[in-house]
XYZ file of C-alpha atoms in Angstrom:
736
model
C -0.095 0.045 0.049
C 1.429 3.441 -1.022
C -0.126 6.555 0.727
C -1.213 9.484 -1.286
C -0.598 12.985 -0.253
C -3.007 15.720 0.757
C -2.812 18.806 2.878
C -5.913 19.637 4.885
C -6.140 21.349 8.158
C -5.555 18.816 10.893
C -8.982 19.606 12.435
C -11.476 16.859 11.816
C -14.755 17.570 9.937
C -17.838 15.664 9.769
C -17.211 14.581 6.036
C -13.956 12.770 6.815
C -15.372 11.149 9.869
C -18.218 9.770 7.984
C -15.802 8.510 5.287
C -13.613 6.990 7.906
C -16.505 4.776 9.079
C -17.129 3.319 5.744
C -13.346 2.898 4.864
C -11.061 3.092 7.838
C -8.033 2.326 5.710
C -8.476 5.971 4.234
C -6.724 7.219 7.362
C -3.392 5.744 5.917
C -3.744 7.984 2.670
C -5.692 11.096 3.633
C -4.508 13.583 6.387
C -8.220 14.679 7.110
C -9.238 11.104 7.551
C -6.235 10.421 9.795
C -6.841 13.363 12.124
C -10.601 12.469 12.342
C -9.551 8.901 13.375
C -7.055 10.239 16.081
C -9.904 12.571 17.435
C -12.197 9.456 17.641
C -9.341 7.570 19.571
C -8.676 10.429 21.873
C -12.406 10.852 22.685
C -12.660 7.364 23.573
C -9.569 7.248 25.756
C -7.615 4.988 23.426
C -5.125 7.615 22.658
C -3.853 10.458 24.649
C -4.463 14.231 23.783
C -0.685 14.628 24.059
C -0.161 11.859 21.225
C -2.535 13.791 19.084
C -0.895 17.222 19.769
C 2.506 15.730 18.964
C 1.303 14.609 15.505
C -0.345 17.887 14.770
C 3.032 19.513 15.665
C 4.873 17.343 13.196
C 2.244 18.070 10.544
C 2.544 21.683 11.149
C 6.381 21.488 10.981
C 6.177 19.517 7.742
C 3.935 22.258 6.114
C 5.571 25.448 7.371
C 9.372 24.882 7.610
C 11.053 25.603 4.297
C 12.587 22.631 2.561
C 10.623 19.944 4.456
C 8.532 17.854 2.366
C 4.992 16.965 3.641
C 4.803 14.148 6.112
C 2.666 11.272 4.920
C -0.221 10.054 7.037
C 1.681 6.707 7.488
C 4.436 8.568 9.180
C 2.121 10.558 11.388
C 0.298 7.471 12.343
C 3.526 5.926 13.391
C 4.494 9.020 15.357
C 1.185 8.925 17.163
C 1.586 5.314 18.079
C 5.272 5.830 19.109
C 4.344 8.617 21.394
C 1.377 6.630 22.850
C 3.817 3.887 23.824
C 5.568 6.011 26.296
C 2.439 6.305 28.338
C 2.019 2.586 28.282
C 5.752 1.896 29.411
C 7.208 1.216 26.139
C 10.171 3.018 25.013
C 9.493 2.831 21.288
C 7.201 1.384 18.665
C 8.068 -1.941 17.238
C 6.605 -1.674 13.594
C 6.541 -5.308 12.852
C 5.014 -6.333 16.244
C 2.405 -3.440 15.843
C 1.497 -4.977 12.312
C 1.153 -8.440 13.894
C -1.160 -7.307 16.667
C -2.372 -3.858 15.671
C -4.946 -3.427 18.578
C -2.281 -3.920 21.156
C -0.757 -0.650 20.126
C -3.471 1.463 21.958
C -4.881 1.518 25.286
C -7.605 -1.105 24.771
C -9.858 -0.979 26.404
C -9.462 1.799 29.032
C -11.002 1.349 32.526
C -14.812 1.432 32.218
C -15.037 1.195 28.350
C -17.350 -1.629 27.297
C -16.104 -1.413 23.673
C -19.635 -0.886 22.474
C -19.916 1.195 19.215
C -16.070 1.492 19.069
C -14.357 3.721 16.461
C -12.439 1.942 13.783
C -9.817 -0.358 15.483
C -6.215 -0.422 14.495
C -6.523 -3.855 13.035
C -9.132 -2.537 10.530
C -7.171 0.489 9.676
C -3.994 -1.327 9.104
C -5.341 -4.487 7.505
C -3.561 -3.994 4.135
C -0.361 -2.250 5.413
C 2.971 -4.135 4.971
C 6.122 -3.446 6.842
C 7.999 -2.349 3.637
C 5.477 0.378 2.946
C 5.380 1.673 6.374
C 9.172 1.715 6.538
C 9.484 3.654 3.226
C 6.940 6.238 4.541
C 9.427 6.999 7.345
C 12.120 7.846 4.967
C 11.830 11.489 5.472
C 15.291 12.726 6.804
C 13.854 16.063 8.128
C 11.757 14.275 10.525
C 13.332 10.761 11.005
C 16.836 9.847 11.306
C 18.666 6.525 11.836
C 20.939 7.796 14.504
C 22.410 11.000 15.917
C 20.920 14.258 14.889
C 18.158 16.669 15.774
C 15.052 15.017 14.161
C 12.201 14.557 16.487
C 12.188 10.780 15.511
C 14.778 8.061 15.208
C 14.298 4.762 13.300
C 16.461 1.990 14.612
C 16.078 0.136 11.404
C 16.954 -3.576 11.437
C 15.374 -5.901 8.744
C 13.740 -7.927 11.480
C 12.766 -5.378 14.011
C 12.360 -1.686 13.016
C 11.757 0.307 16.041
C 10.524 3.981 15.900
C 11.636 6.182 18.965
C 11.060 9.799 20.141
C 14.718 11.216 20.022
C 14.959 11.676 23.694
C 14.092 8.043 24.528
C 16.651 6.719 21.774
C 19.273 8.910 23.293
C 18.423 7.464 26.858
C 18.963 3.977 25.459
C 22.252 4.814 23.854
C 23.449 6.355 26.955
C 22.656 3.405 29.125
C 24.161 0.951 26.563
C 27.448 3.145 26.413
C 27.913 3.778 30.144
C 27.221 0.188 31.211
C 29.530 -1.202 28.643
C 32.261 1.198 29.808
C 31.834 0.132 33.188
C 31.882 -3.671 32.245
C 35.297 -3.333 30.701
C 36.607 -6.405 28.999
C 34.841 -9.767 28.278
C 35.498 -10.762 31.857
C 33.085 -8.302 33.058
C 35.757 -5.954 34.579
C 39.071 -4.352 33.533
C 40.503 -4.381 37.028
C 39.137 -7.334 38.926
C 40.717 -7.815 42.381
C 42.747 -10.846 43.059
C 40.514 -13.721 43.983
C 42.736 -15.044 46.614
C 42.576 -11.761 48.361
C 38.763 -11.800 48.531
C 38.622 -15.340 49.540
C 39.375 -14.894 53.498
C 37.156 -11.814 53.586
C 34.162 -13.791 52.010
C 34.854 -16.775 54.112
C 34.497 -14.533 57.162
C 31.484 -12.949 55.938
C 29.796 -16.310 54.827
C 31.013 -18.702 57.467
C 31.786 -22.285 56.307
C 28.894 -24.518 56.947
C 26.222 -22.021 55.470
C 26.487 -24.237 52.265
C 25.092 -27.775 51.960
C 27.280 -30.353 50.258
C 29.470 -27.845 48.787
C 26.703 -26.393 46.963
C 27.116 -22.886 45.827
C 26.098 -20.010 48.169
C 24.528 -17.600 45.736
C 24.805 -14.837 48.122
C 28.492 -15.299 48.473
C 28.907 -15.481 44.706
C 26.967 -12.311 44.216
C 29.178 -10.587 46.563
C 32.342 -11.758 44.604
C 30.878 -10.909 41.289
C 29.869 -7.439 42.401
C 33.245 -7.003 44.148
C 35.205 -7.231 40.807
C 33.065 -5.075 38.615
C 32.149 -1.292 38.426
C 28.699 -2.424 37.321
C 26.814 -5.240 39.056
C 23.123 -6.471 39.392
C 21.882 -8.686 42.177
C 18.427 -9.980 41.564
C 16.170 -12.330 43.264
C 12.650 -12.893 44.639
C 11.342 -12.123 48.181
C 13.195 -13.454 50.951
C 16.329 -14.469 48.997
C 18.629 -12.184 50.885
C 19.294 -9.191 48.541
C 19.796 -6.794 51.473
C 21.849 -9.175 53.397
C 23.978 -9.787 50.510
C 24.603 -5.953 49.735
C 25.408 -5.266 53.391
C 28.021 -7.920 53.288
C 29.161 -6.623 49.975
C 29.735 -3.010 51.394
C 31.576 -4.677 54.310
C 33.738 -6.399 51.704
C 34.452 -3.303 49.777
C 35.303 -1.194 52.777
C 37.467 -4.097 54.355
C 39.520 -3.947 50.948
C 39.763 -0.145 50.939
C 40.653 0.013 54.614
C 43.391 -2.578 53.990
C 44.875 -0.766 51.053
C 44.889 2.653 52.964
C 46.231 1.169 56.305
C 49.317 3.040 57.321
C 48.673 5.954 54.843
C 47.848 8.514 57.364
C 44.039 8.153 57.056
C 42.105 10.016 59.606
C 40.551 7.934 62.275
C 36.795 7.239 61.596
C 37.029 8.576 57.954
C 35.312 6.367 55.445
C 37.584 4.716 53.211
C 34.943 4.690 50.390
C 32.209 7.253 49.979
C 29.171 5.069 49.523
C 25.478 6.208 49.014
C 22.435 4.065 49.172
C 19.234 5.150 46.997
C 15.783 4.015 46.082
C 13.339 5.151 43.586
C 10.702 6.131 46.276
C 10.365 7.382 49.658
C 8.669 4.247 50.826
C 11.341 1.994 49.420
C 14.156 4.207 50.787
C 12.661 3.961 54.268
C 12.169 0.367 54.142
C 15.887 -0.223 52.820
C 17.019 2.315 55.654
C 15.360 0.210 58.412
C 16.615 -3.126 56.887
C 20.206 -1.956 56.287
C 20.616 -0.411 59.894
C 19.276 -3.724 61.459
C 21.558 -5.805 59.316
C 24.765 -3.719 60.055
C 24.135 -3.737 63.689
C 24.038 -7.554 63.622
C 26.861 -8.216 61.094
C 29.967 -10.109 62.533
C 33.086 -8.262 61.470
C 35.591 -10.007 63.913
C 38.566 -11.014 61.782
C 37.730 -8.598 58.957
C 39.784 -5.537 60.587
C 41.906 -4.581 63.465
C 39.044 -2.507 64.522
C 35.777 -4.085 63.703
C 33.762 -1.236 64.966
C 35.535 1.145 62.734
C 34.655 -0.903 59.867
C 30.947 -1.090 60.992
C 30.831 2.673 61.277
C 31.964 3.111 57.661
C 29.123 0.882 56.267
C 26.371 3.454 55.393
C 22.748 3.370 56.846
C 21.137 6.409 55.411
C 18.959 5.836 52.343
C 18.046 8.634 49.917
C 15.515 8.851 47.070
C 17.156 8.929 43.575
C 15.551 12.365 43.011
C 17.065 13.704 46.266
C 20.259 12.172 45.439
C 20.726 13.426 42.006
C 19.217 16.979 42.994
C 15.972 17.300 41.274
C 15.249 20.858 39.914
C 11.760 22.341 39.618
C 10.082 22.607 36.112
C 12.893 20.707 34.372
C 13.929 17.161 33.722
C 17.469 17.907 34.379
C 19.267 17.200 37.728
C 21.795 19.224 39.635
C 24.344 16.157 39.364
C 25.160 15.357 35.745
C 28.364 14.604 33.794
C 29.625 18.186 34.394
C 28.852 17.840 38.105
C 29.287 14.223 39.073
C 28.082 12.765 42.427
C 30.709 12.822 45.113
C 30.808 9.109 45.601
C 32.873 5.959 45.004
C 29.844 3.428 45.241
C 26.177 3.770 44.673
C 23.630 1.049 45.570
C 20.210 1.364 44.392
C 17.471 -0.961 45.760
C 14.077 -1.701 44.022
C 15.812 -1.000 40.583
C 12.832 -2.675 38.791
C 11.036 0.751 39.561
C 13.691 2.740 37.693
C 12.628 3.953 34.473
C 14.770 4.463 31.401
C 15.128 8.213 31.795
C 16.057 8.031 35.448
C 18.566 5.252 34.747
C 20.275 7.349 32.043
C 20.453 10.396 34.389
C 21.913 8.153 37.174
C 24.463 6.801 35.027
C 25.427 10.081 33.809
C 26.014 11.528 37.184
C 28.315 8.763 38.240
C 32.086 9.473 38.297
C 33.808 7.289 35.851
C 35.523 5.093 38.426
C 32.512 4.752 40.665
C 30.851 1.397 41.276
C 27.146 0.988 40.561
C 25.304 -1.907 42.245
C 21.489 -2.538 41.337
C 19.320 -4.557 43.521
C 15.730 -5.790 42.595
C 13.358 -8.491 41.598
C 13.450 -8.984 38.012
C 10.025 -10.468 38.031
C 8.279 -7.618 39.555
C 6.235 -4.837 37.838
C 8.436 -2.636 35.841
C 8.477 1.173 36.391
C 5.503 3.197 35.929
C 7.309 5.520 33.451
C 8.732 4.160 30.242
C 11.128 1.152 30.107
C 11.893 -2.037 31.856
C 15.634 -1.523 32.512
C 16.160 -4.264 35.143
C 14.087 -6.913 33.342
C 15.903 -6.164 29.944
C 19.343 -6.416 31.847
C 18.394 -9.527 33.622
C 16.709 -11.243 30.688
C 19.397 -14.093 30.655
C 19.932 -14.267 34.517
C 18.039 -17.635 34.983
C 20.683 -19.391 32.806
C 23.602 -17.617 34.227
C 25.846 -17.804 31.055
C 29.042 -17.375 33.030
C 32.249 -18.128 30.933
C 34.938 -20.622 31.925
C 37.140 -17.528 33.009
C 34.338 -16.277 35.348
C 33.759 -19.790 36.730
C 37.373 -20.156 37.449
C 37.698 -16.887 39.151
C 34.414 -17.457 41.206
C 35.612 -20.797 42.341
C 38.923 -19.348 43.582
C 37.104 -16.567 45.277
C 34.437 -18.515 47.065
C 35.879 -22.019 47.248
C 32.659 -23.234 45.558
C 32.105 -24.426 42.059
C 29.363 -22.898 39.804
C 26.618 -25.279 38.806
C 27.341 -26.656 35.291
C 24.079 -25.474 33.793
C 25.112 -21.954 34.534
C 28.241 -22.125 32.376
C 28.275 -20.798 28.772
C 31.694 -20.251 26.741
C 29.844 -17.637 24.715
C 28.571 -15.747 27.804
C 28.356 -11.907 27.251
C 30.150 -9.354 29.304
C 26.820 -8.165 30.923
C 26.218 -11.937 32.138
C 29.517 -11.842 34.116
C 28.066 -9.016 36.288
C 24.714 -10.129 37.054
C 23.919 -12.616 40.047
C 20.626 -14.205 40.663
C 19.865 -15.282 44.187
C 17.777 -18.474 43.968
C 17.102 -19.828 47.446
C 14.078 -17.914 49.284
C 14.596 -17.948 52.983
C 11.071 -16.534 53.642
C 8.897 -18.732 51.265
C 9.788 -22.483 51.949
C 8.391 -25.523 50.381
C 5.556 -25.254 53.029
C 4.595 -21.802 51.975
C 1.472 -21.357 49.798
C 2.670 -17.849 49.001
C 6.001 -19.004 47.682
C 4.255 -21.980 45.710
C 1.780 -19.724 44.129
C 4.315 -17.118 43.115
C 6.498 -19.856 41.675
C 3.370 -21.023 39.684
C 2.543 -17.627 38.356
C 6.133 -17.267 37.127
C 6.317 -20.816 35.751
C 7.486 -20.941 32.116
C 5.264 -23.815 30.886
C 2.334 -24.523 28.550
C -0.940 -22.914 29.606
C -2.471 -26.276 30.665
C 0.509 -26.997 32.853
C 0.554 -23.508 34.395
C -3.075 -23.655 35.076
C -2.385 -26.953 36.973
C 0.445 -25.526 38.894
C -1.695 -22.473 40.001
C -4.735 -24.631 40.960
C -2.510 -27.072 43.016
C -1.120 -24.202 44.966
C -4.669 -22.792 45.655
C -6.248 -25.968 46.695
C -3.370 -27.751 48.599
C -4.569 -26.298 52.112
C -1.560 -24.202 52.718
C -1.737 -22.578 56.095
C -0.748 -18.987 54.733
C -2.888 -18.984 51.745
C -6.548 -18.428 51.284
C -8.557 -18.156 47.962
C -11.933 -16.450 47.801
C -14.449 -15.841 45.141
C -16.881 -12.940 45.371
C -19.836 -11.889 43.357
C -20.015 -8.390 42.113
C -22.728 -7.521 44.647
C -21.302 -9.563 47.646
C -20.936 -6.477 49.969
C -21.090 -8.800 53.055
C -18.286 -10.945 51.742
C -16.185 -7.825 50.876
C -17.050 -6.214 54.373
C -16.056 -9.306 56.283
C -12.637 -9.681 54.574
C -11.863 -5.952 54.965
C -13.077 -5.759 58.639
C -11.800 -9.084 59.930
C -9.341 -10.529 57.575
C -11.322 -13.796 57.490
C -8.959 -15.638 59.741
C -11.311 -18.702 59.665
C -10.283 -19.272 55.957
C -6.615 -20.021 57.292
C -7.464 -23.276 59.106
C -3.921 -24.586 59.228
C -2.622 -21.391 61.054
C -0.722 -22.378 64.142
C -2.887 -21.473 67.224
C 0.133 -19.959 68.862
C 0.539 -17.342 66.149
C -1.441 -14.129 65.940
C -4.212 -14.920 63.357
C -4.486 -12.901 60.160
C -6.422 -9.694 60.717
C -8.346 -7.024 58.751
C -8.789 -3.342 59.428
C -10.655 -3.749 62.641
C -7.224 -4.566 64.247
C -5.522 -1.258 63.778
C -8.854 0.696 64.577
C -9.261 -1.258 67.771
C -5.559 -0.494 68.678
C -6.253 3.130 67.883
C -9.234 3.218 70.123
C -7.973 1.028 73.060
C -4.385 2.368 73.418
C -5.018 6.201 73.036
C -3.347 7.894 76.032
C -5.301 10.146 78.304
C -5.542 13.705 76.944
C -3.171 15.045 79.722
C -0.457 12.459 78.657
C 2.835 13.925 77.247
C 3.942 13.959 73.663
C 6.083 10.883 74.177
C 3.009 8.746 75.054
C 1.254 9.980 72.027
C 4.287 9.098 69.884
C 4.147 5.475 71.315
C 0.478 5.284 70.573
C 0.989 6.347 66.866
C 3.740 3.832 66.445
C 1.500 1.086 67.748
C -1.287 2.151 65.412
C 0.934 2.328 62.315
C 2.480 -0.982 63.094
C -1.028 -2.482 63.522
C -2.099 -0.958 60.138
C 0.688 -2.734 58.490
C -0.701 -6.049 59.577
C -3.385 -5.858 56.744
C -3.592 -4.307 53.370
C -6.227 -4.512 50.440
C -4.526 -4.510 47.116
C -6.025 -4.160 43.688
C -5.118 -3.884 39.940
C -7.114 -0.791 38.835
C -8.088 2.648 40.010
C -11.582 2.856 38.715
C -14.744 0.646 39.038
C -16.288 -1.332 41.956
C -13.117 -3.452 42.261
C -10.528 -0.578 41.780
C -9.103 1.775 44.369
C -11.985 4.353 44.082
C -14.812 1.737 44.503
C -13.067 -0.347 47.184
C -12.199 2.605 49.390
C -15.782 3.960 49.526
C -17.160 0.276 50.096
C -14.589 -0.419 52.923
C -15.289 2.958 54.399
C -18.950 2.179 54.412
C -18.296 -1.307 55.984
C -16.096 0.134 58.650
C -18.715 2.824 59.402
C -21.449 0.272 59.778
C -19.319 -1.467 62.280
C -18.904 1.803 64.265
C -15.064 1.519 63.816
C -14.856 4.956 62.139
C -17.128 7.929 61.970
C -16.874 10.057 58.859
C -20.450 11.062 58.992
C -21.485 8.909 56.146
C -18.734 10.406 54.057
C -19.385 14.078 54.639
C -16.155 14.449 56.495
C -13.069 13.994 54.606
C -10.851 13.800 57.581
C -11.741 11.657 60.469
C -9.923 9.478 63.151
C -8.546 6.298 61.619
C -8.442 7.581 57.979
C -5.286 6.161 56.579
C -3.626 8.142 53.796
C -1.143 7.710 50.986
C 1.195 10.265 49.942
C 1.013 10.434 46.174
C 3.762 13.170 45.307
C 7.095 13.927 47.126
C 6.894 16.753 49.550
C 10.367 17.868 50.595
C 9.083 20.586 52.833
C 7.344 18.156 54.982
C 9.790 15.434 54.373
C 7.122 13.002 53.036
C 7.823 10.831 50.068
C 5.436 9.320 47.358
C 4.273 6.100 48.870
C 4.468 7.067 52.621
C 1.423 5.964 54.633
C -0.044 7.914 57.644
C -2.860 7.477 59.998
C -5.374 10.132 61.131
C -5.284 10.532 64.899
C -7.169 12.719 67.199
C -4.900 14.797 69.504
C -5.836 17.095 72.545
C -5.822 20.730 71.876
C -5.131 22.543 75.065
C -6.628 25.904 75.492
C -3.998 28.667 75.949
C -5.947 30.399 78.683
C -7.374 27.411 80.708
C -5.253 24.377 79.861
C -8.371 22.647 78.926
C -7.695 19.505 76.767
C -11.201 18.457 76.093
C -11.120 19.757 72.515
C -9.619 17.619 69.945
C -7.363 18.420 66.905
C -6.676 15.906 64.069
C -3.091 15.266 63.146
C -1.701 12.689 60.632
C 0.996 10.327 62.053
C 3.747 9.388 59.729
C 6.829 7.228 60.527
C 9.888 9.182 60.055
C 11.373 6.404 57.885
C 15.057 6.769 59.133
C 15.152 3.835 61.424
C 14.850 5.819 64.685
C 11.134 5.206 65.322
C 10.351 8.861 65.366
C 6.812 10.142 64.311
C 6.002 13.085 62.148
C 2.690 14.850 62.993
C 1.169 16.656 60.235
C -1.830 18.823 59.962
C -4.202 17.532 57.332
C -4.524 20.963 55.778
C -0.857 20.637 54.750
C -1.232 17.549 53.015
C -2.077 18.313 49.522
C -1.223 15.153 47.563
C -2.854 12.235 49.575
C -5.542 9.721 49.041
C -7.342 7.435 51.378
C -5.613 3.906 51.252
C -8.074 1.261 52.580
C -7.313 -0.004 49.293
C -3.984 0.463 47.442
C -3.055 -0.290 43.762
C -0.307 -2.962 43.306
C 1.823 -0.410 41.421
C 1.741 1.772 44.561
C 2.526 -1.167 46.815
C 6.064 -1.792 45.401
C 8.702 -1.394 47.949
C 6.282 -2.396 50.753
C 5.207 -5.638 52.714
C 2.150 -6.310 54.842
C 1.769 -9.250 57.425
C -1.490 -9.960 55.602
C -2.220 -8.936 52.128
C -5.495 -9.369 50.212
C -5.054 -9.024 46.528
C -8.526 -8.455 44.778
C -8.540 -9.173 41.082
C -11.330 -7.310 38.931
C -14.302 -9.121 37.318
C -13.463 -8.230 33.654
C -10.458 -8.616 31.379
C -7.971 -5.749 31.333
C -4.499 -5.299 29.815
C -3.176 -4.089 33.355
C -3.745 -7.574 34.614
C -0.642 -9.282 34.011
C 1.665 -12.121 35.328
C 3.941 -9.183 36.762
C 1.092 -7.590 38.604
C -0.242 -10.727 40.082
C 3.241 -11.931 41.235
C 4.049 -8.446 42.618
C 0.740 -8.272 44.498
C 1.240 -12.033 45.867
C 4.628 -11.203 47.155
C 3.705 -8.100 49.086
C 2.335 -10.730 51.655
C 4.941 -11.495 54.458
C 2.952 -14.098 56.368
C -0.640 -14.372 54.957
C -2.182 -13.871 51.475
C -5.851 -13.800 50.546
C -6.376 -13.939 46.800
C -9.807 -12.763 45.834
C -11.282 -13.342 42.461
C -14.436 -11.412 41.501
C -17.108 -12.264 38.959
C -15.817 -15.174 36.588
C -12.324 -14.854 37.791
C -9.359 -13.516 35.907
C -6.437 -15.022 37.652
C -5.650 -17.740 34.903
C -5.834 -15.172 31.986
C -3.702 -12.749 33.866
C -0.962 -15.364 34.733
C -0.611 -16.058 31.020
C -0.148 -12.301 30.018
C 3.161 -10.860 30.412
C 4.388 -7.202 30.452
C 6.229 -7.265 27.260
C 7.730 -3.807 26.996
C 9.193 -2.725 23.843
C 12.834 -1.458 24.056
C 16.213 -1.669 22.447
C 17.991 -2.662 25.720
C 16.714 -6.218 25.310
C 17.284 -6.413 21.683
C 20.515 -8.260 22.096
């Protein structure tokens, strides 16, 4: 198909729209028909207004800039879809994949769309389009280049997989490729690997003999060794595999090496040998890592690693920052204070929850690192990718299951750890990146007796659909003590209320009677009511109370996939509020009061003035407000209590009027829950198919549960379909 050229205004008229419904393919040959189609898609929520505006800009530029030939409708359609992919998490538009499954190029269907009386679908519009014709239409050097330049679009053109980028995102990928390759050095994965014999005694001290069974490889020890020899390393693994434990010991290893090298060189007592910074993408993830690191460092046995073990302990950092704060975010710009001209003052950077880091942030972070600094990424490759475009950790770890370690790496690791690599992880043709990635494979939280662990493994199982369904069904029906499976009808308000209020402990019949049973929201609200200090108590007593309430709130959380609809955040928050009010556990005056004691809130935007980060959870509590004249404390004042998140146990008390970006969090999306864990998590899946329902989302929701999981299917149930649907983010990082 060869498009013809015309030059109407990009504003749709009734005539093109009527013609479009009769012959949708006209949008590929006529500008007016194309813009009529885009307008229909925008009105339906299938395309963003931003995407349509970008196409209008290109059309205008092609018509007004001297020397620029007119952009064909095919080029403009590709630009609209490439722009739209960014909002869906993809870095670029894969032309061949789009032609194979055209309808997946749009947000179909958006939440709440029944797909009745739809505009023309991409599959109808592009039915007769072939890849050669589409590629030929993009041959416009003023708007599309195949590499460096200043065109708004870049076509990474390979015969099998042509990909169309907006230039900024193409540049992000190129920068990530280049900077990681520079850090990897030669084919061994490092251009200045330390002597394995020197690492061996330190690793043996950090991982005492006897931790391994039958000389089986201790993957935590191997991960430490691999990360210790490279300026770039990735440590990935599921929940409970010991990523934090491993990185704490890695930092002890690096500092022990550095202190040994500097011994006798006049180093000031207590001065860190290496400048190490710890960071995470969100405030919630940073706070969680802060608490975990502080506890791990305090318990770490450092005897035999240094003449002064406490000095070594003191130079292992415990403070964790958000990436935005570390890089120095600047208002109203995408740029950061730290970049290649003003690099970060550090020797080692460790980033936790790296699956949440998007391609733009990863590029900025790598740009701001000094050339000789080390970067260590921690994260679960199977979790949901970043909300913004890219799945950097997933792309980097695409081959981590197989190891792909070269004989040279295997020999070095055996010398450094005293343990051989499993034969199935060896590959004579392993890539440099493979040599810098370690996957932790043993979960210390979810054992063979854990239904949560078995269900998570079944969701991630690479198998035929029938075999995968059997594995999931086996996990759900086995009778595990930590796993409950419920099915709720759309109108089952009583069932939902029972789950939200009590947690349905009766559905966990195998729970040890000596253990505290799984709970619902009645638990934290009861703690709030029963443990409140007397009005005349001092501030310290109210801080203790707030810590008790916050800890109790973390014992249960409803998680969901969507924002809208009866089984999304908006619907569930209102339904749970009504259920709790019926039980007289809260009093919002039938929803008329926005703020009331017991309202849990989630911070949705970083507020550096208040010291609150996106993802922080606080509880609204009533405090005494003494009268200045009489000292009367009978009047109450609402405050929202937040944990300080620095490992000290401090409480931040904030007036509700100062919180501008918060939402009620009886229900929370799985995306927002990343970086958090809850004693009992209830994952509620919606009653209709949705592209958001993927294997990664279900796995992430399941693994937010620390001790108990309730999996709720509504309507006909979507678990099996979701487990088969993967997040396949299009990018060039995973292109080989």
